[in-house]
Amino acid sequence: MQALLIDGLASCRMAEIPDPSPGPGEVLVDIRHVGLCGSDLATFTGLNPLVSLPRIPGHELGVVILSAGPDVPAAYVPGKRAVVMPYTACSTCSSCRAGRINACRYNRTLGVQQDGGLSERFVLPYGKLILNDRLAPRHLALVEPLSVGFHAVDRGRITSTDTVVVLGCGMIGTGAVIGAVARGARVIAVDFGDKTAIARSYGAAQTIDPGTEDVAARVNDLTEGHGADVVIEAVGLPATFTQAIDLVCFSGRVVYIGYSKAPV
Ligand SMILES: [Zn+2]
Ligand SMILES: [Zn+2]
């Protein structure tokens, strides 16, 4: 079967790889939709320090079950649609023992530390699937990136009384906007030009364009001089890391999603 292989710096090609078959506890899935994000681009351009090449990318997956190996629960039948959790957890490191399996020290993300799903078919442990027949496969592929923003909202303990500044309105920041709006918070979305249009369409009350406006002054005005209750950083630049601290109120909460490639 065919897979897309990133085989060197800024180089990729379609490759013929062996057809996988499911072992005990595994399912074979048909890959219907694959989302590509900034981390895939970083893999392609050589800026992802976690990845080794060659690598098949693909961690945002909308799939349909084709077959199941032995020892798989009856619910995982052919034709079922699913979201894929692209991370692993060792169960023994300090994060895993604390129940924070999303932060496993030895995590091996699909498409990063191990080959991902940008191929025709893929084999996964059944426990990595979240079955869902309500969403279309292309929507299933959006669940993983959106859940990053939702998780940030959870970590920020956002409630309906909060004013939340979201720095960066890409896919991840958009998830944070949607998650915060869903909790009834007032959201101020910050990004350049029309990148905030989507945030506004999902319920951001105000938007700020750092290209033409003084972000700190505007946040100050919009919060009667207090600062935001919560700032979510979804950019990953040293400047926005420090800006988040400047924008948050006393006793506020800052959540960093982005990771900075330069010292902060
Ligand atoms: Zn991603
Ligand atoms: Zn672990």
XYZ file of C-alpha atoms and ligand atoms in Angstrom:
266
model
C 0.000 0.000 0.000
C 0.983 3.618 -0.410
C 2.182 5.990 2.306
C 3.626 9.479 2.302
C 7.188 9.401 3.588
C 9.179 12.433 4.714
C 12.587 11.074 3.745
C 14.853 14.051 4.320
C 15.018 17.782 4.868
C 12.138 19.360 2.880
C 11.782 16.142 0.912
C 8.896 13.693 0.733
C 7.587 11.027 -1.624
C 4.945 8.353 -1.941
C 6.411 5.041 -0.792
C 5.233 1.454 -1.090
C 5.068 -0.118 2.383
C 3.865 -3.559 3.556
C 0.139 -3.988 4.134
C -0.382 -4.167 7.924
C -2.511 -6.803 9.620
C -3.925 -6.567 13.145
C -2.467 -8.687 15.934
C -4.067 -9.446 19.319
C -5.787 -6.368 20.735
C -5.347 -4.441 17.490
C -7.622 -3.120 14.755
C -6.971 -2.429 11.088
C -8.417 0.924 10.026
C -9.040 2.651 6.727
C -7.528 6.135 6.854
C -10.200 8.519 5.548
C -8.904 11.962 6.516
C -5.577 13.215 7.861
C -5.058 16.715 9.229
C -1.676 18.356 8.719
C -0.550 20.915 11.285
C 2.394 23.079 12.233
C 4.249 20.179 13.819
C 4.073 18.231 10.532
C 5.420 21.271 8.729
C 8.212 21.491 11.318
C 9.038 17.831 10.658
C 9.224 18.559 6.930
C 11.396 21.643 7.368
C 13.714 20.063 9.940
C 12.579 22.218 12.866
C 11.006 19.456 14.981
C 13.686 18.312 17.460
C 11.622 15.276 18.515
C 11.469 13.612 15.116
C 13.921 11.364 13.312
C 13.723 10.776 9.551
C 12.544 9.000 7.503
C 9.076 9.301 9.000
C 5.464 8.814 7.845
C 3.550 11.787 9.347
C -0.114 11.791 10.344
C -1.481 12.178 13.862
C -4.856 13.889 13.206
C -6.869 10.981 11.883
C -10.447 10.225 10.909
C -10.702 6.457 10.400
C -13.124 3.612 9.719
C -12.534 0.130 11.141
C -11.841 -2.543 8.519
C -11.147 -5.569 10.728
C -10.151 -6.521 14.253
C -7.578 -8.988 15.532
C -8.164 -11.420 18.421
C -9.008 -10.137 21.904
C -10.744 -6.961 20.703
C -14.125 -6.041 22.282
C -17.201 -6.634 20.139
C -17.934 -2.905 19.780
C -14.965 -2.500 17.415
C -16.704 -3.907 14.355
C -15.952 -3.130 10.701
C -17.604 0.075 9.514
C -17.359 1.874 12.865
C -15.899 5.369 12.610
C -13.360 6.603 15.143
C -11.028 9.328 16.357
C -7.443 8.215 17.016
C -5.483 9.173 20.127
C -1.978 9.559 18.679
C -0.041 9.412 21.955
C 1.354 6.605 24.068
C 1.690 6.268 27.827
C 4.236 4.062 29.601
C 2.206 3.762 32.850
C 5.376 3.900 34.983
C 6.822 7.439 34.687
C 5.908 10.173 37.187
C 3.288 11.701 34.855
C 1.596 8.386 34.178
C 1.613 7.458 37.869
C -0.013 10.838 38.617
C -2.747 10.059 36.094
C -1.400 12.634 33.605
C -0.976 10.111 30.799
C -1.123 12.928 28.230
C 2.243 14.109 29.536
C 4.081 10.772 29.559
C 7.831 11.233 29.709
C 8.273 8.450 27.164
C 5.381 9.416 24.870
C 5.801 8.341 21.248
C 3.421 10.411 19.113
C 2.256 9.003 15.796
C 4.119 10.734 12.997
C 6.807 12.032 15.343
C 8.623 9.358 17.352
C 6.907 6.568 15.393
C 5.303 6.348 11.961
C 1.897 7.991 11.662
C -1.195 7.386 9.605
C -0.640 9.213 6.319
C -1.099 5.909 4.520
C -3.984 3.946 3.047
C -4.474 1.739 6.093
C -3.085 1.557 9.613
C -3.001 -0.799 12.595
C -3.623 0.485 16.121
C -4.321 -0.937 19.590
C -8.105 -0.743 19.938
C -7.684 1.374 23.081
C -6.340 4.211 20.928
C -9.685 4.582 19.146
C -12.609 6.684 20.323
C -15.605 5.280 18.467
C -17.933 7.916 17.042
C -20.562 7.370 14.367
C -22.062 10.849 14.667
C -19.237 12.875 13.151
C -18.154 12.548 9.528
C -14.603 11.203 9.034
C -13.298 14.629 8.011
C -14.675 16.058 11.242
C -13.173 13.192 13.233
C -9.744 14.322 11.993
C -10.358 17.714 13.627
C -11.034 16.308 17.089
C -7.367 15.833 18.039
C -6.209 19.400 17.252
C -9.367 20.981 18.711
C -8.991 18.961 21.901
C -5.612 20.627 22.518
C -7.386 23.962 22.926
C -10.185 22.382 24.975
C -7.565 20.889 27.292
C -5.987 24.334 27.748
C -9.410 25.691 28.748
C -9.685 22.872 31.255
C -6.202 23.555 32.631
C -7.109 27.246 32.923
C -10.177 26.283 35.011
C -12.176 28.725 32.898
C -15.668 29.629 34.079
C -18.470 31.894 32.879
C -17.166 34.793 34.987
C -13.756 34.875 33.284
C -12.391 37.185 30.644
C -10.003 35.100 28.560
C -7.348 36.381 26.173
C -6.335 33.859 23.504
C -3.033 34.729 21.828
C -2.970 33.135 18.386
C -5.981 32.072 16.328
C -4.644 29.152 14.340
C -6.238 25.735 14.715
C -5.078 25.348 18.320
C -6.073 28.845 19.413
C -9.427 28.403 17.690
C -10.022 25.313 19.837
C -9.253 27.399 22.926
C -11.698 30.094 21.767
C -14.467 27.546 21.145
C -13.815 25.827 24.479
C -13.797 29.080 26.469
C -16.940 30.378 24.735
C -18.656 27.056 25.466
C -18.002 27.670 29.167
C -19.625 31.088 28.933
C -16.421 33.102 29.267
C -15.846 36.416 27.519
C -13.107 35.806 24.959
C -10.704 38.361 23.507
C -8.928 36.815 20.511
C -5.569 38.209 19.389
C -4.022 37.640 15.975
C -3.063 39.488 12.805
C -5.478 40.731 10.154
C -8.408 38.504 9.296
C -7.061 35.527 11.283
C -9.406 36.577 14.097
C -12.475 36.386 11.827
C -12.940 32.680 12.571
C -12.567 33.330 16.321
C -15.258 35.984 16.111
C -17.535 33.645 14.168
C -17.180 31.124 17.021
C -18.156 33.653 19.655
C -15.097 35.740 20.585
C -16.536 38.976 21.987
C -13.592 41.148 20.982
C -10.594 40.802 18.702
C -7.269 42.624 18.710
C -4.866 42.928 15.770
C -1.311 43.272 17.143
C -0.251 44.609 13.743
C -2.298 47.771 14.165
C -3.218 47.929 17.865
C -1.440 48.054 21.232
C -2.502 44.705 22.698
C -1.693 45.567 26.320
C -3.539 48.893 26.156
C -6.608 47.315 24.561
C -6.749 44.457 27.091
C -6.331 47.012 29.847
C -9.266 49.037 28.482
C -11.470 45.982 28.001
C -10.879 44.774 31.577
C -11.182 48.115 33.413
C -7.471 48.036 34.100
C -7.436 44.613 35.781
C -6.011 42.444 33.023
C -7.462 39.147 31.813
C -8.460 36.427 34.274
C -6.890 33.839 31.992
C -4.417 34.132 29.122
C -3.950 31.188 26.768
C -0.792 31.320 24.677
C -1.196 29.439 21.383
C 1.661 30.908 19.355
C 4.947 29.592 20.747
C 7.164 32.673 20.517
C 9.292 34.169 23.326
C 7.471 37.501 22.837
C 4.018 35.992 23.385
C 5.252 33.904 26.329
C 6.226 37.084 28.172
C 3.244 39.038 26.838
C 0.905 36.497 28.457
C 2.304 37.409 31.868
C 1.904 41.116 31.097
C -1.744 40.698 30.073
C -2.989 38.532 32.938
C -4.545 40.028 36.071
C -3.173 39.625 39.592
C -3.970 36.043 40.713
C -4.858 35.181 37.132
C -3.969 32.011 35.245
C -1.690 31.595 32.227
C -1.789 28.474 30.067
C 1.016 27.860 27.585
C 0.125 25.614 24.670
C 2.779 26.730 22.228
C 6.355 25.701 22.767
C 9.038 28.220 22.056
C 11.949 27.168 19.868
C 14.074 30.035 21.224
C 14.976 30.887 24.847
C 12.286 32.910 26.628
Zn -1.292 18.417 15.056
Zn 4.667 7.567 31.206
